[in-house]
Amino acid sequence: MVSARVIRNLKTEFRNSALAKIGLVLVVGILVTAAFAPFIAPHDPTEQQLDQSELPPLGFSETTERTTSQMVDGEIQTVTETVEVTPDAAHPLGTDSLGRDMLSRIVYGARTSLVVGVLGTLLAGLVGVPVGLFAGYHRGNVDDVLMRIADVSLAFPSLVLAVALIGLWGRAAVNVPDPFVVAGLAPGMPESFVLPITVVLVVGLVNWVWFARVARGEALSLRGQEYVKASRALGADDTAIIWNHVLPNAITPIIVLGTVQVAAIILLESSLSFLGFSGTTLSWGFDIAQGRDYISSGQWWIASLPGLAIMFSVIGINLLGDWLRDSLDPGIEGEGGAA
Amino acid sequence: MSFGRFVLKRSLQGLGVVWGVVTVVFALRFVTPGSAINAVAPLDADQETRQAIAAELGLDQPLYVQYGQYVSDLLRGDMGFSYIRGQEVAGLVFARLPATVELALAASVVAIVLSIPLGVLSATRRNEPVDYGATLLSLGGISTPNFWLGIMLILVFAVEFDVFNTSGRGVDVGDVALSLIGAEPFVGTLLAWLAYITLPAIALGTYFMALITRLTRSGMLDELSKGYVQAAQAKGLPQTLVRYKHALRNTLIPVITVLGLQLGTLIGGAVITEAVFSWPGLGTLVIESINTRDWPVLQGSLIVIGTSFVFVNVLVDAVYAYLDPQVVND
């Protein structure tokens, strides 16, 4: 549990590790970006300005070929001319093929990634941890059945299982009103956030097994402890023992796994939206898929920038995970599910 | 327990998991919205065709009869028929499998060849620049989405420099092997193969390169601090012998297990890498079959993917037991 010793370890490790500091800065940055997206984004991320399309980021200019129809000597002719496209300070990271502001899309994409990452991890933990603790504590048939289910579940790669389930279930999404916009604090921004609910369910369901495995392992080693035996002798029922004694002592590796899982689920979500299996179009993976068609014609930024956003988010979370692991329990190995 | 009995026991457990995989995949046809027939018949099939297909598949039979039929068909290598493609599923899936295996193996080679020396170097020169470099590289590697890395590789090496091909699979690795015995000019065939496989293999292999570097580094640090290493050093054994024969060997044993477990990630990564590079493997088949709602092909692909995972893991456990005989007695 969170004791004074744990907090002291966290502080010491944090002071000594430059990587932990970088991780914290990155994660806080993404949290703030996601939470206050309507104030940070300069434009509505879904607003299309076709006359402003394919503008490069500040500092870069791009020559491109434009084909237009013109009247030449009384005839309509198509004229291809090479034009220089210069950046516009109103769009610091440029615009995509439909003239949507890249910076605003990246800022809003942080919401999708984080919400899916955190909700998916919570769901996976809420399913996996109780099942794992119960199986590890009781052993016997329950445990055997659980481990076989886990084996079967692991035989399907997360991504493959996720695309299969979304393919079967469809891509449902719900609109969650944005409190800042509803309150009139951020005029001109989208009024609601599109939560891809099927994606959350699916990423939770394909990753619960990692939590079950870790929780089971902890419960197996804790069930023989003196204090657990003592409670049992005093007549405490199993649920109470698992809740009061096993869970608090198993929580450290579960928290460390949870951090790694948020990163893994963010990667998984971006893969799903890249492949078109998402319920929202405001996602880093979706933008990379859009930008992919433009890399051979010179608009490199549309696909590149959202990928950098994914990379830095996941690096931040992984660094935070390393910090937690190193300070909470030096004995835990860094292994766990990935996309 | 003898080594043979251990392998037999793991193989039987593996068969149990394969049975579970088959059962889950069988159940998938009932998860589809609507009746099971929607999962098999083409969307535009009329009522009469639907009934004919349903009767042929035994969908009017009790569930346990359908299940028995499904399993016995599979045992005979019959994975059903894709009415959308008008082809046998088994033929389709096994035609695509070699390309995926080739890509996965090439990615593993990229990963292993780079990661183990890097991990060892990082551990033996702890807190030196090479260690920081390797740590940053592996941190970036486990945090980069492989599809994006693939697109960036295309951007640099195909669009800017035009060195590699970015779409499809040129010659397969079998052609390269044949050219060794003089069927085709060897160098030309090898280059033609490399032109297509290099970028996808790097895109897919980078995550594993990073992961193995991290595992090798932490494993080596752990081993190097152990008593037997210090004893060997005190005895005056050469540093390289102690490091590479003793410590590295013990480091690699757990690395192999993690790799077995991560095989799912490798196959999942292959699915998306294939999508980026239009690689004609199982991954593109899975995506195509979902987009066209071709469930029999999806089911067949899932069975092959799940079974390969189990097969490789049994193999990994056997190698593990061979390298570390203590495992057999646990």
XYZ file of C-alpha atoms in Angstrom, chain B residues 12-322:
311
model
C -0.754 -32.492 -24.988
C -1.389 -29.213 -23.143
C -0.799 -27.413 -26.429
C -3.377 -29.622 -28.116
C -5.822 -28.650 -25.367
C -5.221 -24.961 -26.112
C -5.673 -25.570 -29.857
C -8.992 -27.220 -29.033
C -9.912 -24.081 -27.067
C -8.902 -21.908 -30.030
C -11.109 -23.960 -32.352
C -14.033 -23.714 -29.929
C -13.715 -19.929 -29.586
C -13.523 -19.541 -33.359
C -16.547 -21.837 -33.787
C -18.436 -19.665 -31.279
C -17.531 -16.516 -33.266
C -20.133 -17.324 -35.924
C -22.823 -16.941 -33.257
C -21.488 -13.595 -32.028
C -22.394 -11.958 -35.315
C -25.515 -9.867 -35.158
C -28.344 -11.837 -36.705
C -28.412 -15.530 -37.375
C -25.360 -17.672 -37.987
C -26.224 -17.926 -41.659
C -25.412 -14.222 -42.074
C -21.904 -15.097 -41.038
C -21.419 -17.415 -43.974
C -23.707 -16.454 -46.823
C -22.896 -13.513 -49.093
C -24.866 -10.380 -48.191
C -26.788 -10.392 -51.471
C -27.799 -14.065 -51.360
C -31.560 -14.632 -51.727
C -33.684 -16.648 -49.310
C -33.428 -19.847 -51.298
C -29.622 -19.717 -51.534
C -29.437 -18.995 -47.819
C -31.507 -22.042 -46.992
C -29.412 -24.191 -49.315
C -26.194 -22.987 -47.688
C -27.681 -23.428 -44.204
C -28.678 -27.005 -45.011
C -25.289 -27.767 -46.526
C -23.481 -26.445 -43.446
C -25.896 -28.234 -41.144
C -27.037 -24.979 -39.548
C -30.476 -26.551 -39.113
C -28.906 -29.254 -36.929
C -28.539 -29.094 -33.132
C -25.530 -27.143 -31.908
C -23.488 -30.149 -30.759
C -23.914 -31.787 -34.169
C -22.703 -28.587 -35.882
C -19.742 -28.413 -33.518
C -18.839 -32.064 -34.103
C -19.096 -31.512 -37.841
C -16.895 -28.383 -37.644
C -14.170 -30.139 -35.658
C -14.183 -33.254 -37.830
C -14.023 -31.088 -40.994
C -11.037 -29.248 -39.541
C -9.292 -32.512 -38.723
C -9.628 -33.428 -42.386
C -8.146 -30.055 -43.347
C -11.492 -28.620 -44.463
C -11.915 -25.074 -43.200
C -15.106 -24.412 -45.097
C -15.889 -22.494 -48.235
C -15.773 -18.764 -48.880
C -18.920 -17.960 -50.834
C -17.679 -14.408 -51.292
C -14.441 -15.445 -52.973
C -15.721 -18.716 -54.365
C -12.708 -20.587 -52.968
C -11.873 -23.178 -50.361
C -10.755 -21.393 -47.185
C -7.907 -23.794 -46.428
C -6.294 -23.267 -49.846
C -6.585 -19.513 -49.484
C -5.158 -19.364 -45.957
C -2.243 -21.698 -46.621
C -1.368 -19.818 -49.803
C -0.958 -16.659 -47.693
C 0.784 -18.215 -44.688
C 4.336 -18.512 -46.151
C 4.558 -14.753 -46.844
C 3.684 -13.958 -43.221
C 6.109 -16.541 -41.851
C 8.836 -15.124 -44.107
C 8.157 -11.574 -42.910
C 8.026 -12.619 -39.247
C 11.299 -14.553 -39.546
C 13.035 -11.695 -41.350
C 11.865 -9.289 -38.635
C 13.131 -11.669 -35.932
C 16.511 -11.848 -37.627
C 16.701 -8.038 -37.759
C 15.686 -7.896 -34.095
C 18.005 -10.589 -32.724
C 21.104 -9.691 -34.724
C 21.028 -6.105 -33.483
C 19.586 -6.462 -29.995
C 21.726 -9.066 -28.267
C 25.095 -7.403 -28.987
C 23.559 -4.037 -28.099
C 22.119 -5.346 -24.821
C 25.403 -6.992 -23.846
C 27.411 -3.891 -24.740
C 24.978 -1.753 -22.792
C 25.298 -3.941 -19.674
C 29.069 -4.325 -19.780
C 29.580 -0.594 -20.310
C 26.933 0.562 -17.887
C 26.467 4.336 -17.617
C 28.806 4.978 -20.533
C 27.619 6.795 -23.679
C 26.957 3.525 -25.503
C 24.618 2.472 -22.674
C 22.684 5.747 -22.811
C 22.443 5.467 -26.593
C 21.153 1.905 -26.409
C 18.687 2.834 -23.651
C 17.249 5.716 -25.681
C 17.112 3.617 -28.828
C 15.261 0.811 -27.090
C 12.906 3.238 -25.342
C 12.060 4.782 -28.708
C 11.716 1.325 -30.257
C 9.147 0.021 -27.788
C 7.197 3.290 -28.010
C 6.942 3.714 -31.781
C 3.892 2.404 -33.605
C 5.256 0.029 -36.250
C 2.827 1.152 -38.970
C 4.024 4.733 -38.567
C 7.656 3.625 -38.596
C 6.899 1.765 -41.824
C 5.472 4.909 -43.409
C 8.477 6.963 -42.269
C 10.819 4.350 -43.763
C 8.892 4.588 -47.025
C 9.128 8.376 -46.862
C 12.911 8.330 -46.440
C 14.110 5.278 -48.343
C 11.544 5.015 -51.101
C 10.214 8.523 -51.720
C 13.353 10.576 -51.033
C 16.072 8.123 -52.033
C 14.183 5.512 -54.054
C 16.270 2.609 -52.788
C 13.581 0.099 -51.829
C 10.218 -1.077 -53.064
C 7.285 -0.260 -50.850
C 4.487 -2.433 -52.020
C 4.048 -6.156 -52.386
C 6.453 -9.059 -52.332
C 8.885 -9.488 -55.214
C 10.504 -12.885 -55.244
C 9.999 -15.210 -52.297
C 12.811 -16.547 -50.195
C 12.487 -19.939 -51.902
C 13.581 -18.351 -55.190
C 16.674 -17.017 -53.459
C 17.459 -20.533 -52.222
C 16.914 -21.963 -55.706
C 19.243 -19.392 -57.220
C 21.995 -20.804 -54.994
C 21.911 -23.985 -57.036
C 22.070 -21.955 -60.202
C 18.440 -21.637 -61.287
C 18.765 -17.835 -61.458
C 21.694 -15.443 -61.016
C 22.167 -15.416 -57.231
C 23.105 -11.803 -56.557
C 20.303 -10.441 -58.696
C 17.696 -12.642 -57.024
C 18.990 -11.797 -53.560
C 18.834 -8.064 -54.288
C 15.345 -8.418 -55.739
C 14.280 -10.154 -52.527
C 15.940 -7.581 -50.281
C 14.377 -4.702 -52.211
C 10.943 -5.784 -50.995
C 11.524 -7.333 -47.599
C 14.008 -4.936 -45.996
C 11.660 -2.095 -45.037
C 8.781 -4.245 -43.731
C 11.260 -6.387 -41.777
C 12.773 -3.307 -40.115
C 9.339 -1.797 -39.399
C 8.149 -5.007 -37.766
C 11.462 -5.954 -36.138
C 12.217 -2.659 -34.385
C 9.823 -3.209 -31.463
C 11.373 -6.622 -30.777
C 14.866 -5.303 -31.228
C 14.097 -2.746 -28.518
C 12.396 -5.261 -26.253
C 15.205 -7.831 -26.477
C 17.836 -5.120 -25.939
C 16.088 -4.127 -22.695
C 15.710 -7.725 -21.533
C 19.298 -8.635 -22.435
C 20.657 -5.554 -20.688
C 18.764 -6.113 -17.430
C 19.394 -9.868 -17.542
C 23.133 -9.396 -18.113
C 23.402 -6.849 -15.300
C 21.672 -9.331 -13.034
C 23.927 -12.231 -14.019
C 27.142 -10.214 -13.885
C 26.435 -9.352 -10.242
C 26.019 -12.997 -9.264
C 28.503 -15.023 -7.269
C 29.454 -17.501 -9.973
C 30.576 -14.692 -12.292
C 32.705 -13.127 -9.575
C 34.136 -16.565 -8.731
C 34.989 -17.184 -12.368
C 36.624 -13.789 -12.615
C 38.542 -14.316 -9.356
C 39.738 -17.656 -10.688
C 41.276 -15.698 -13.566
C 39.111 -16.907 -16.412
C 39.249 -14.567 -19.424
C 36.675 -11.764 -19.270
C 35.169 -12.658 -22.665
C 34.678 -16.294 -21.653
C 32.910 -15.309 -18.432
C 30.724 -12.749 -20.137
C 29.749 -14.542 -23.298
C 29.821 -18.183 -22.300
C 28.527 -18.027 -18.741
C 26.564 -14.828 -18.192
C 25.081 -14.432 -21.673
C 23.911 -18.040 -21.785
C 21.999 -17.644 -18.534
C 20.600 -14.318 -19.709
C 19.230 -15.730 -22.926
C 17.174 -18.486 -21.302
C 14.477 -16.149 -19.882
C 14.705 -13.966 -23.001
C 13.589 -16.964 -25.078
C 10.468 -17.451 -22.911
C 9.444 -13.822 -23.198
C 9.905 -14.025 -26.965
C 7.587 -17.044 -27.084
C 4.921 -15.085 -25.200
C 5.456 -12.062 -27.434
C 4.956 -14.100 -30.584
C 1.338 -12.916 -30.548
C 2.609 -9.351 -30.678
C 4.827 -10.305 -33.619
C 1.871 -11.764 -35.540
C -0.349 -8.823 -34.582
C 2.409 -6.482 -35.746
C 2.690 -8.438 -38.977
C -1.003 -7.805 -39.680
C -0.537 -4.058 -39.648
C 2.908 -4.073 -41.277
C 1.439 -6.094 -44.126
C -1.289 -3.473 -44.460
C 1.305 -0.691 -44.774
C 3.446 -2.498 -47.344
C 0.638 -4.376 -49.141
C 2.454 -7.588 -48.206
C 0.311 -10.481 -49.443
C 0.192 -12.461 -46.196
C -2.315 -13.660 -43.618
C -2.581 -10.174 -42.093
C -3.901 -8.558 -45.255
C -6.207 -11.575 -45.636
C -7.628 -10.982 -42.129
C -8.304 -7.301 -42.863
C -9.766 -8.058 -46.309
C -12.012 -10.762 -44.871
C -13.364 -8.414 -42.186
C -13.967 -5.610 -44.663
C -15.843 -7.940 -47.017
C -17.560 -9.712 -44.072
C -16.084 -12.986 -45.286
C -16.377 -14.789 -41.933
C -15.293 -18.299 -43.046
C -11.953 -16.844 -44.207
C -11.631 -14.872 -40.947
C -12.334 -18.036 -38.942
C -9.802 -20.060 -40.934
C -7.133 -17.374 -40.526
C -7.769 -17.119 -36.776
C -7.406 -20.881 -36.368
C -4.121 -20.905 -38.273
C -2.782 -17.908 -36.310
C -3.823 -19.367 -32.933
C -2.444 -22.802 -33.760
C 0.900 -21.384 -34.955
C 1.194 -19.457 -31.693
C 0.621 -22.618 -29.636
C 2.987 -24.651 -31.806
C 5.844 -22.143 -31.474
C 5.312 -21.861 -27.723
C 5.516 -25.631 -27.248
C 8.697 -25.525 -29.325
C 10.073 -22.691 -27.179
C 9.314 -24.651 -24.002
C 11.113 -27.682 -25.425
C 14.187 -25.580 -26.269
C 14.006 -24.007 -22.817
C 13.881 -27.421 -21.148
C 16.786 -28.592 -23.257
